[in-house]
Amino acid sequence: MHWIDWLVLIGTLVLIAVYGVWKTRMVSNTESYLLGDRELKWWTIGLSIMATQASAITFLSTPGQAYESGMGFAQFYFGLPIAMVILAAFVIPQFYRLKVYTAYEFLETRFDLRTRTLTALIFLLQRGLSAGITIFAPAIILSAILGWPLGITNLAMGGLVIVYTVSGGTNAVSQTQKQQMIIILSGMFIAAIILLRQLPTGVGMSDALSLTGQLGKLELIDLEFSFENRYNIWSGLFASTFLFLSYFGADQSQVQRYLSGRTLTESRLGLLFNGIIKVPMQVLVLFVGLLVFVFFQFEKPPIHFNDANLRKISAMEVDGRRPYADSLQYWQERYDAVFEARSAAVDQFVVARAERNAQGEQAALMAVREHAQEDSLVREEVKAMIKRADKSLNTLDSDYVFITFVTEYLPVGLVGLLLAVIFSAAMSSTASEINALATATMVDLYRRSLFRGRSDAHYLRMSKWLTLGWGLIALAFASMASLFDNLVEAVNIVGSIFYGTVLGIFAVAFFFKKTGARAVFYAALLAQVAVIVLFWMHEVGRSTLTFLWLVPIGCFLVIGLSALFNQFLTDEPFLLPEQDGDPLPDRETKQQRP
Amino acid sequence: MIEKTWFMTQPPSPKKTPGHAELPELEPPPVLGTWRRMYTVVLVLHVLLIIGFWLFGRYWSGA
């Protein structure tokens, strides 16, 4: 990498970190450290929410997804604006009214301590695992492409984050996320412009759209309902809404972002801002991937985007020979020939379009499709060969498409900027995660149940130690992650197993006001067991239900069972305060009642 | 002496504070007058965006 790229990369990341530390140097009490004195304006909240959700893998994987399968993935986010409106209307006012620090704190006021502790522990387990993955998943890709040792990449991503998150707490996280989102959005815009400028002379945006559109890659909306097709408008509008309600309403890494708002209005506006901007932002990221696809119609892409895999199998020796190097050379020659033919067909398509020759356009398009199929077959053969050579190698190379383009085709300076985009994304989501993990540990366990009645200075000091501790755990987990197979999927499965139950508990808390603490606690336990059994049945082949459906099932089980249990497990109904500000029933008094 | 701070009230029991009467949710949004209108605008924009995506995809796919 050129020294200017190094300068841009390191300069950007260090400046953001220093800004975060400097801006929050006055943090002197626990409230300030954990909630940033509730001073944030709506645009900071909105950008912070977006930065928390967008991890580095979003910017590595999403363009690759558009490259391989088109823009349909955008539908996954269609439930997000709906979830934002529901949360802004019903959930945030309750959090504000109770002046809570964590989402789980609300559950104690609504139900009891054990429900609060149970959900906080579920969060710590699930988010604690995924914090390591947030660092590891992009680090393994960047290491392969940049040739850096995995440990160094992990450390580069996690180290700076730990410094400013430990130093300034929540406020440092939000302040740096604002800068990081500006870098991310500008970087993606610049990448899109550069891609358009790098297309051959005579090939414009309209040609790019026409080519990708007629190859079926611009189908943003799939109206056909199907359980097998993961991304269609129905799963986007319904199933995703549940997922986003759970993620934004019950996951402390997000809740903490909007609880730092100066007023309820600022928090609501921050969420609605996210609801308006998030879908177009994802479409922009997908569109960049689509432009990379167009770019590689004229410029020959590698036969396999994860070059480290090719290097590894090429170097393998069997009986003094290098059989995979020979095979690879054979497939490479075939691939070169297919590319030449496909590229010529694409040129014909562009010429026919310019001449308004509809027949020529269709003929060229047919040729492009045929050669694209051949191209795909050759690439699959190479993947199969890699697997034969070493079963442990991951042959899914779509995550490497965008980073390959960045490192090999962008001009000096922009390589550093785009790498800064990816690192910023990793750092912003990791910072939120360790900040939220430390807050939940401090507020819901440490000061609530373990060490009560200590001084503010003690809790502030311990909050910093907890942030450091969770940061180191995430780093340790990231460095061990390569020891496990399918780790990313494993963490997603763990999330799906628990998210439904947590969402169900919150749904009962907000919308079923007559349901008592005992009913929801036992319903949550039973629902959790049922979800685990369903998952186990799938694992042993007794059910075809995939893990994605565990979220709505878990949620509805908690709601249904708690309604049932509430018939005989009597518990004093909880009454939320009226709009005019009636106080909530006093918990201590309530607990003394028979 | 232990200073009294925010975390001393256990569990969180909302008390009627001077600011409590002016609950923040009663504050209208900076534009459009009511929150209901704000939510409607967000959802209508979302529907228009989806329709726009659908038309965009259809136009360029030559359908």
XYZ file of C-alpha atoms in Angstrom, chain A:
594
model
C 0.000 0.000 0.000
C 1.246 3.483 -0.889
C 2.435 5.719 1.959
C -0.288 8.282 1.151
C -2.923 5.571 1.734
C -1.288 4.724 5.054
C -1.324 8.383 5.958
C -5.007 8.778 5.058
C -5.987 5.555 6.865
C -4.028 6.083 10.071
C -4.622 9.857 10.071
C -8.401 9.456 9.755
C -8.720 6.793 12.439
C -6.363 8.429 14.926
C -7.924 11.874 14.428
C -11.405 10.466 15.119
C -10.174 8.649 18.228
C -8.320 11.739 19.510
C -11.411 13.866 18.823
C -13.511 11.413 20.856
C -11.096 11.478 23.802
C -10.685 15.281 23.691
C -14.394 16.010 23.330
C -15.252 13.889 26.375
C -12.279 14.765 28.592
C -14.576 16.396 31.168
C -16.552 13.233 31.961
C -16.471 13.086 35.738
C -19.506 11.154 36.934
C -21.276 7.922 36.155
C -24.362 9.482 34.622
C -22.179 11.451 32.243
C -20.109 8.347 31.441
C -23.033 5.999 30.833
C -25.591 8.357 29.336
C -23.504 11.296 28.147
C -25.498 13.659 30.381
C -28.412 13.145 27.976
C -27.179 15.984 25.812
C -27.244 14.646 22.272
C -29.120 16.290 19.421
C -31.245 14.301 16.999
C -28.762 14.198 14.124
C -26.030 12.843 16.388
C -28.467 10.219 17.705
C -29.585 9.308 14.183
C -26.025 8.973 12.868
C -25.013 7.091 15.997
C -27.863 4.594 15.553
C -26.902 4.076 11.908
C -23.217 3.711 12.778
C -24.001 1.132 15.471
C -25.991 -0.995 13.058
C -23.588 -0.686 10.130
C -20.602 -2.863 10.919
C -17.589 -3.319 8.664
C -19.068 -6.492 7.291
C -21.960 -4.359 5.952
C -19.554 -2.507 3.686
C -17.575 -5.596 2.720
C -20.443 -8.008 2.260
C -23.328 -5.909 0.918
C -21.629 -4.751 -2.323
C -20.600 -8.381 -2.881
C -24.207 -9.434 -2.421
C -25.322 -6.963 -5.119
C -22.478 -8.202 -7.357
C -23.666 -11.811 -7.041
C -27.444 -11.551 -6.691
C -28.567 -8.009 -7.405
C -30.346 -5.421 -5.290
C -33.031 -7.638 -3.711
C -31.259 -7.622 -0.334
C -32.543 -4.035 0.171
C -35.961 -5.550 1.008
C -34.536 -6.912 4.241
C -34.531 -3.318 5.557
C -38.133 -2.505 4.636
C -39.337 -3.289 8.153
C -36.951 -0.769 9.676
C -38.959 2.474 9.164
C -42.066 0.715 10.551
C -40.119 -0.411 13.610
C -38.750 3.131 14.062
C -42.272 4.594 14.102
C -43.543 1.964 16.581
C -40.577 2.538 18.886
C -40.832 6.338 18.665
C -44.553 6.263 19.374
C -44.799 3.629 22.111
C -41.444 2.574 23.520
C -39.201 5.628 23.959
C -41.828 7.612 25.910
C -41.932 4.800 28.499
C -38.145 4.719 28.804
C -38.057 8.498 29.185
C -40.878 8.580 31.694
C -38.980 6.170 33.935
C -35.611 7.824 33.248
C -33.972 4.437 32.804
C -30.364 3.797 31.847
C -30.910 0.417 30.259
C -33.857 -1.225 28.557
C -33.771 -3.976 31.188
C -34.108 -1.485 34.036
C -37.561 -0.737 32.688
C -38.508 -4.388 33.152
C -37.926 -4.211 36.898
C -40.306 -1.307 37.221
C -42.827 -3.071 35.023
C -42.345 -6.623 36.355
C -39.657 -7.510 38.887
C -35.938 -7.838 39.511
C -35.611 -11.412 38.250
C -37.178 -10.572 34.855
C -34.782 -7.644 34.556
C -31.784 -9.777 35.500
C -32.826 -12.601 33.163
C -33.096 -10.315 30.110
C -29.882 -8.455 30.993
C -28.020 -11.778 31.191
C -29.478 -12.874 27.857
C -28.260 -9.607 26.336
C -24.768 -9.975 27.827
C -24.451 -13.529 26.513
C -25.686 -12.773 23.023
C -24.016 -9.377 22.524
C -20.817 -10.476 24.265
C -20.394 -13.214 21.650
C -21.182 -10.983 18.712
C -18.833 -8.159 19.816
C -15.914 -10.473 19.027
C -17.417 -11.318 15.645
C -17.862 -7.614 14.822
C -14.078 -7.357 14.993
C -13.172 -10.781 13.657
C -15.401 -11.014 10.555
C -13.933 -7.992 8.731
C -10.453 -8.602 10.163
C -10.179 -11.993 8.483
C -11.120 -10.475 5.099
C -8.804 -7.485 5.459
C -5.957 -9.733 6.608
C -6.348 -11.961 3.572
C -6.402 -9.029 1.156
C -3.813 -6.770 2.786
C -1.530 -9.581 3.888
C -1.519 -8.406 7.514
C -1.391 -10.949 10.350
C -4.902 -11.537 11.740
C -3.818 -10.602 15.270
C -2.522 -7.204 14.097
C -5.743 -6.454 12.185
C -7.829 -7.433 15.225
C -5.703 -5.217 17.411
C -5.835 -2.290 14.980
C -9.638 -2.484 14.934
C -10.178 -3.134 18.615
C -7.313 -1.187 20.235
C -8.296 2.363 19.285
C -11.947 1.647 20.091
C -11.047 0.517 23.588
C -8.968 3.669 24.166
C -11.698 6.205 23.402
C -14.624 4.151 24.711
C -12.923 3.577 28.069
C -11.885 7.206 28.191
C -15.147 8.978 27.329
C -17.931 6.386 27.629
C -21.210 6.856 25.788
C -20.533 10.416 24.709
C -17.216 9.433 23.117
C -18.999 6.639 21.265
C -21.686 8.975 19.885
C -19.287 11.806 19.030
C -16.885 9.543 17.152
C -19.779 7.772 15.410
C -20.885 11.103 13.938
C -17.451 11.557 12.346
C -17.278 7.916 11.347
C -20.649 8.069 9.574
C -19.532 11.188 7.682
C -16.400 9.306 6.533
C -18.457 6.217 5.654
C -21.119 8.046 3.622
C -18.586 10.286 1.835
C -16.374 7.274 1.080
C -19.250 5.312 -0.460
C -20.356 8.319 -2.555
C -16.816 8.837 -3.806
C -16.502 5.113 -4.601
C -19.717 5.306 -6.684
C -18.440 8.360 -8.609
C -15.009 6.808 -9.228
C -16.656 3.603 -10.459
C -18.736 5.541 -12.963
C -15.660 7.455 -14.126
C -13.680 4.240 -14.567
C -16.151 2.747 -17.030
C -14.837 2.737 -20.630
C -15.409 5.792 -22.818
C -18.878 5.735 -24.302
C -20.334 3.654 -21.471
C -22.551 5.760 -19.253
C -24.889 5.353 -16.302
C -27.807 4.558 -18.594
C -25.852 1.692 -20.233
C -24.862 0.383 -16.816
C -28.469 0.446 -15.604
C -29.801 -1.100 -18.796
C -27.267 -3.932 -18.703
C -27.747 -4.755 -15.024
C -31.533 -4.274 -15.294
C -31.843 -6.695 -18.176
C -29.626 -9.200 -16.408
C -32.160 -9.114 -13.549
C -29.912 -7.401 -10.999
C -32.058 -4.304 -10.521
C -35.105 -6.161 -9.225
C -35.366 -4.383 -5.926
C -38.869 -5.611 -5.229
C -39.977 -9.239 -5.296
C -43.756 -9.370 -4.853
C -43.939 -13.166 -4.755
C -44.365 -14.609 -1.274
C -42.123 -17.561 -0.526
C -40.616 -19.058 2.619
C -37.692 -20.351 0.589
C -36.761 -16.976 -0.884
C -35.265 -15.092 2.046
C -35.669 -11.618 0.545
C -39.087 -10.596 -0.742
C -41.287 -7.641 0.099
C -43.445 -9.665 2.516
C -40.594 -11.013 4.605
C -39.102 -7.506 4.464
C -42.221 -5.782 5.712
C -43.335 -8.358 8.308
C -40.530 -10.637 9.545
C -37.929 -7.855 9.442
C -40.160 -5.547 11.449
C -40.020 -8.069 14.318
C -36.287 -8.354 14.027
C -35.788 -4.564 14.028
C -38.252 -4.054 16.883
C -36.225 -6.500 18.903
C -32.870 -5.071 17.883
C -33.704 -1.383 18.340
C -36.103 -1.760 21.270
C -34.479 -4.421 23.422
C -30.786 -4.433 22.542
C -28.911 -2.086 24.850
C -26.306 -1.264 22.169
C -29.073 0.593 20.321
C -31.249 1.657 23.271
C -28.268 3.431 24.829
C -27.829 5.520 21.680
C -31.265 7.105 21.788
C -31.464 7.290 25.581
C -28.590 9.782 25.380
C -30.875 12.325 23.705
C -31.320 15.787 25.210
C -35.102 15.354 25.194
C -37.636 12.768 24.131
C -38.204 14.839 20.999
C -34.512 14.613 20.050
C -34.544 10.823 20.560
C -37.718 10.385 18.547
C -36.375 12.550 15.728
C -33.117 10.560 15.786
C -35.033 7.303 15.306
C -37.251 8.753 12.567
C -34.159 10.157 10.842
C -32.756 6.629 10.848
C -36.100 5.363 9.480
C -35.892 7.754 6.535
C -32.164 7.485 5.745
C -31.326 3.833 6.404
C -33.066 2.245 3.391
C -31.605 4.710 0.834
C -28.187 4.249 2.453
C -28.375 0.474 2.040
C -29.513 0.959 -1.555
C -26.467 3.194 -2.150
C -24.145 0.506 -0.752
C -25.846 -2.136 -2.942
C -25.648 0.197 -5.925
C -21.880 0.525 -5.436
C -21.726 -3.286 -5.636
C -23.741 -3.181 -8.828
C -21.339 -0.652 -10.342
C -18.467 -2.961 -9.385
C -20.317 -5.668 -11.338
C -20.538 -3.367 -14.391
C -16.878 -2.408 -13.998
C -15.882 -6.090 -14.072
C -17.761 -6.575 -17.326
C -15.006 -4.542 -19.008
C -12.085 -5.282 -16.682
C -11.248 -8.925 -16.036
C -12.058 -9.883 -12.443
C -10.017 -12.563 -10.647
C -11.206 -16.128 -11.116
C -11.685 -16.290 -7.336
C -11.853 -13.104 -5.248
C -10.125 -14.548 -2.172
C -6.595 -14.560 -3.542
C -5.226 -16.100 -0.322
C -7.120 -19.329 -1.156
C -5.549 -19.475 -4.629
C -2.059 -18.828 -3.278
C -2.496 -21.529 -0.680
C -3.641 -24.304 -3.019
C -1.127 -23.302 -5.713
C 1.686 -23.843 -3.228
C 0.440 -27.288 -2.130
C 2.768 -30.113 -3.109
C 1.784 -33.755 -3.678
C 4.602 -36.200 -4.541
C 6.906 -33.324 -5.477
C 4.330 -31.843 -7.859
C 1.934 -28.963 -7.553
C -1.258 -30.450 -8.973
C -3.550 -27.607 -7.976
C -1.293 -25.007 -9.600
C -1.547 -26.940 -12.889
C -5.330 -27.278 -12.620
C -5.650 -23.660 -11.710
C -3.706 -22.670 -14.785
C -6.068 -24.764 -16.949
C -9.155 -23.115 -15.437
C -7.559 -19.679 -15.654
C -7.013 -20.084 -19.425
C -10.617 -21.171 -19.869
C -11.793 -18.301 -17.709
C -9.751 -15.804 -19.770
C -11.372 -17.045 -22.981
C -14.879 -16.824 -21.465
C -14.180 -13.306 -20.235
C -12.984 -12.152 -23.685
C -16.172 -13.496 -25.269
C -18.399 -11.977 -22.597
C -16.662 -8.632 -22.743
C -17.080 -8.557 -26.550
C -20.792 -9.306 -26.124
C -21.108 -6.466 -23.607
C -19.389 -4.112 -26.082
C -21.890 -5.188 -28.749
C -24.723 -4.495 -26.319
C -23.452 -0.942 -25.710
C -22.996 -0.288 -29.439
C -26.474 -1.667 -30.247
C -27.983 0.569 -27.553
C -26.209 3.625 -28.946
C -27.519 2.768 -32.425
C -31.011 2.103 -31.032
C -30.838 -1.360 -32.569
C -33.275 -3.330 -30.391
C -32.655 -6.610 -32.165
C -28.877 -6.281 -31.859
C -29.313 -5.350 -28.192
C -31.300 -8.517 -27.463
C -28.870 -10.732 -29.386
C -25.909 -9.248 -27.500
C -27.743 -9.653 -24.220
C -28.388 -13.319 -24.932
C -24.686 -13.802 -25.616
C -23.791 -11.994 -22.368
C -26.116 -14.325 -20.422
C -24.621 -17.442 -22.031
C -21.053 -16.370 -21.300
C -22.007 -15.320 -17.774
C -23.263 -18.864 -17.211
C -20.004 -20.335 -18.458
C -18.112 -17.871 -16.306
C -20.108 -18.964 -13.303
C -19.447 -22.657 -14.045
C -15.684 -22.078 -14.224
C -15.726 -20.169 -10.946
C -17.716 -22.967 -9.294
C -15.171 -25.514 -10.545
C -12.378 -23.472 -8.963
C -14.302 -23.298 -5.678
C -14.827 -27.066 -5.756
C -11.108 -27.522 -6.387
C -10.237 -25.301 -3.407
C -12.534 -27.411 -1.211
C -10.968 -30.602 -2.489
C -7.520 -29.239 -1.708
C -8.398 -28.077 1.797
C -11.821 -28.593 3.331
C -11.188 -25.920 5.941
C -10.964 -23.111 3.360
C -14.003 -20.898 2.965
C -14.859 -20.647 -0.733
C -17.558 -17.999 -0.400
C -15.736 -15.096 -2.021
C -18.484 -12.482 -2.462
C -17.276 -10.691 0.716
C -13.952 -10.098 -1.063
C -15.374 -8.462 -4.206
C -15.524 -4.861 -2.985
C -12.236 -4.908 -1.080
C -10.504 -6.379 -4.163
C -11.825 -3.486 -6.243
C -10.750 -0.969 -3.578
C -7.199 -2.230 -3.216
C -6.521 -2.929 -6.887
C -8.394 -0.319 -8.885
C -8.816 2.822 -6.793
C -6.288 5.657 -7.122
C -3.738 6.378 -4.395
C -5.302 8.153 -1.429
C -8.763 6.741 -2.030
C -7.566 3.247 -1.096
C -6.700 4.665 2.323
C -10.028 6.492 2.534
C -12.096 3.412 1.664
C -10.109 1.299 4.123
C -10.834 4.023 6.685
C -14.547 3.564 5.833
C -14.350 -0.154 6.620
C -12.298 0.326 9.789
C -14.600 3.166 10.918
C -17.632 0.932 10.476
C -15.984 -1.825 12.514
C -14.948 0.617 15.218
C -18.326 2.350 15.470
C -20.312 -0.833 16.014
C -17.704 -2.348 18.348
C -17.646 0.843 20.454
C -21.438 0.737 20.897
C -21.324 -2.918 21.809
C -18.651 -2.723 24.506
C -20.179 0.488 25.841
C -23.602 -1.189 26.113
C -22.155 -4.378 27.611
C -20.380 -2.341 30.298
C -23.515 -0.282 30.995
C -25.792 -3.314 31.331
C -23.243 -5.066 33.560
C -22.888 -1.971 35.748
C -26.508 -0.851 35.971
C -28.381 -4.153 35.875
C -26.025 -6.406 37.788
C -23.151 -4.678 39.562
C -24.819 -1.710 41.212
C -28.302 -3.258 41.333
C -27.592 -6.654 42.843
C -23.895 -7.126 43.588
C -22.403 -3.963 45.114
C -25.091 -1.543 46.207
C -24.645 1.791 47.902
C -21.115 2.647 46.809
C -19.958 6.143 45.864
C -20.337 7.636 42.405
C -16.551 7.703 42.014
C -16.490 3.955 42.671
C -19.168 3.260 40.052
C -17.452 5.536 37.531
C -14.133 3.769 38.056
C -15.786 0.364 37.796
C -17.677 1.407 34.642
C -14.326 2.176 32.998
C -12.876 -1.140 34.131
C -15.935 -2.968 32.846
C -15.623 -1.207 29.468
C -11.960 -2.202 29.309
C -12.850 -5.751 30.385
C -15.549 -6.191 27.722
C -13.220 -4.676 25.108
C -10.512 -7.191 25.982
C -13.037 -10.054 25.983
C -14.176 -8.991 22.497
C -10.546 -8.860 21.326
C -9.754 -12.243 22.870
C -12.857 -13.778 21.303
C -11.961 -12.222 17.931
C -8.487 -13.742 18.048
C -9.852 -17.192 18.930
C -12.739 -17.045 16.470
C -10.798 -18.684 13.647
C -10.643 -21.862 15.732
C -14.356 -22.461 15.237
C -16.222 -23.415 12.078
C -19.165 -21.333 10.921
C -18.775 -18.999 13.825
C -20.690 -16.112 12.288
C -23.669 -18.346 11.651
C -23.353 -19.795 15.148
C -23.599 -16.320 16.671
C -26.608 -15.484 14.487
C -28.274 -18.673 15.666
C -27.572 -17.826 19.308
C -29.129 -14.409 18.638
C -32.236 -15.893 17.025
C -32.690 -18.327 19.916
C -32.823 -15.523 22.495
C -34.114 -12.475 20.586
C -37.698 -13.812 20.353
C -38.035 -14.339 24.103
C -36.621 -10.893 24.896
C -38.906 -9.250 22.336
C -41.864 -11.152 23.824
C -41.061 -9.906 27.336
C -40.906 -6.306 26.106
C -44.073 -6.717 24.014
C -45.959 -7.905 27.118
C -44.429 -5.066 29.150
C -45.632 -2.427 26.705
C -48.882 -3.755 25.309
C -50.398 -6.188 27.859
C -50.652 -4.076 30.928
C -52.713 -6.524 32.983
C -50.078 -9.229 32.781
C -48.095 -9.639 35.968
C -44.452 -10.368 36.727
C -44.799 -14.023 37.659
C -46.807 -14.859 34.543
C -44.290 -13.272 32.176
C -41.279 -14.759 33.961
C -42.529 -18.342 33.730
C -43.847 -17.748 30.219
C -40.388 -16.483 29.186
C -38.651 -19.514 30.704
C -41.073 -21.946 29.054
C -40.919 -20.134 25.706
C -37.128 -20.204 25.840
C -37.133 -23.950 26.472
C -39.625 -24.448 23.612
C -37.442 -22.407 21.232
C -34.359 -24.413 22.200
C -36.302 -27.664 21.635
C -37.462 -26.414 18.207
C -33.882 -25.528 17.348
C -32.690 -28.966 18.509
C -35.410 -30.676 16.407
C -34.114 -28.828 13.359
C -30.559 -29.845 14.159
C -31.463 -33.558 14.385
C -33.565 -33.387 11.215
C -36.988 -33.630 12.837
C -38.122 -30.196 11.693
C -37.593 -28.008 8.629
C -38.048 -24.789 10.573
C -34.984 -22.629 10.023
C -33.535 -20.497 12.810
C -34.843 -17.213 11.337
C -38.377 -18.191 12.373
C -37.376 -18.673 16.006
C -37.693 -14.915 16.666
C -41.447 -14.534 15.937
C -42.184 -17.970 17.482
C -40.364 -17.084 20.708
C -42.099 -13.706 20.845
C -45.629 -15.061 20.315
C -45.023 -17.920 22.770
C -44.129 -15.450 25.535
C -47.207 -13.329 24.763
C -49.573 -16.330 24.581
C -48.210 -18.208 27.584
C -48.069 -15.119 29.789
C -51.714 -14.380 28.955
C -52.571 -17.960 29.920
C -50.497 -18.004 33.122
C -51.900 -14.647 34.130
C -55.274 -16.355 34.641
C -54.040 -18.272 37.680
C -50.682 -16.713 38.646
C -52.135 -13.655 40.256
C -49.971 -10.609 40.377
C -50.897 -7.043 40.970
C -51.574 -5.418 37.594
C -49.166 -2.707 36.654
C -50.566 0.682 35.792
C -48.487 2.989 33.698
C -48.624 6.653 34.564
C -51.189 8.798 32.878
C -50.116 11.321 30.287
C -50.488 14.160 32.725
C -47.602 12.821 34.761
C -49.130 10.692 37.523
C -46.274 8.884 39.199
C -45.880 5.148 38.939
C -46.837 2.984 41.916
C -43.936 2.848 44.300
C -42.194 -0.484 43.960
C -41.005 -0.777 47.546
C -44.519 -0.135 48.846
C -45.975 -2.526 46.323
C -43.629 -5.337 47.317
C -44.624 -5.100 50.969
C -48.240 -5.814 50.129
C -49.467 -9.341 50.738
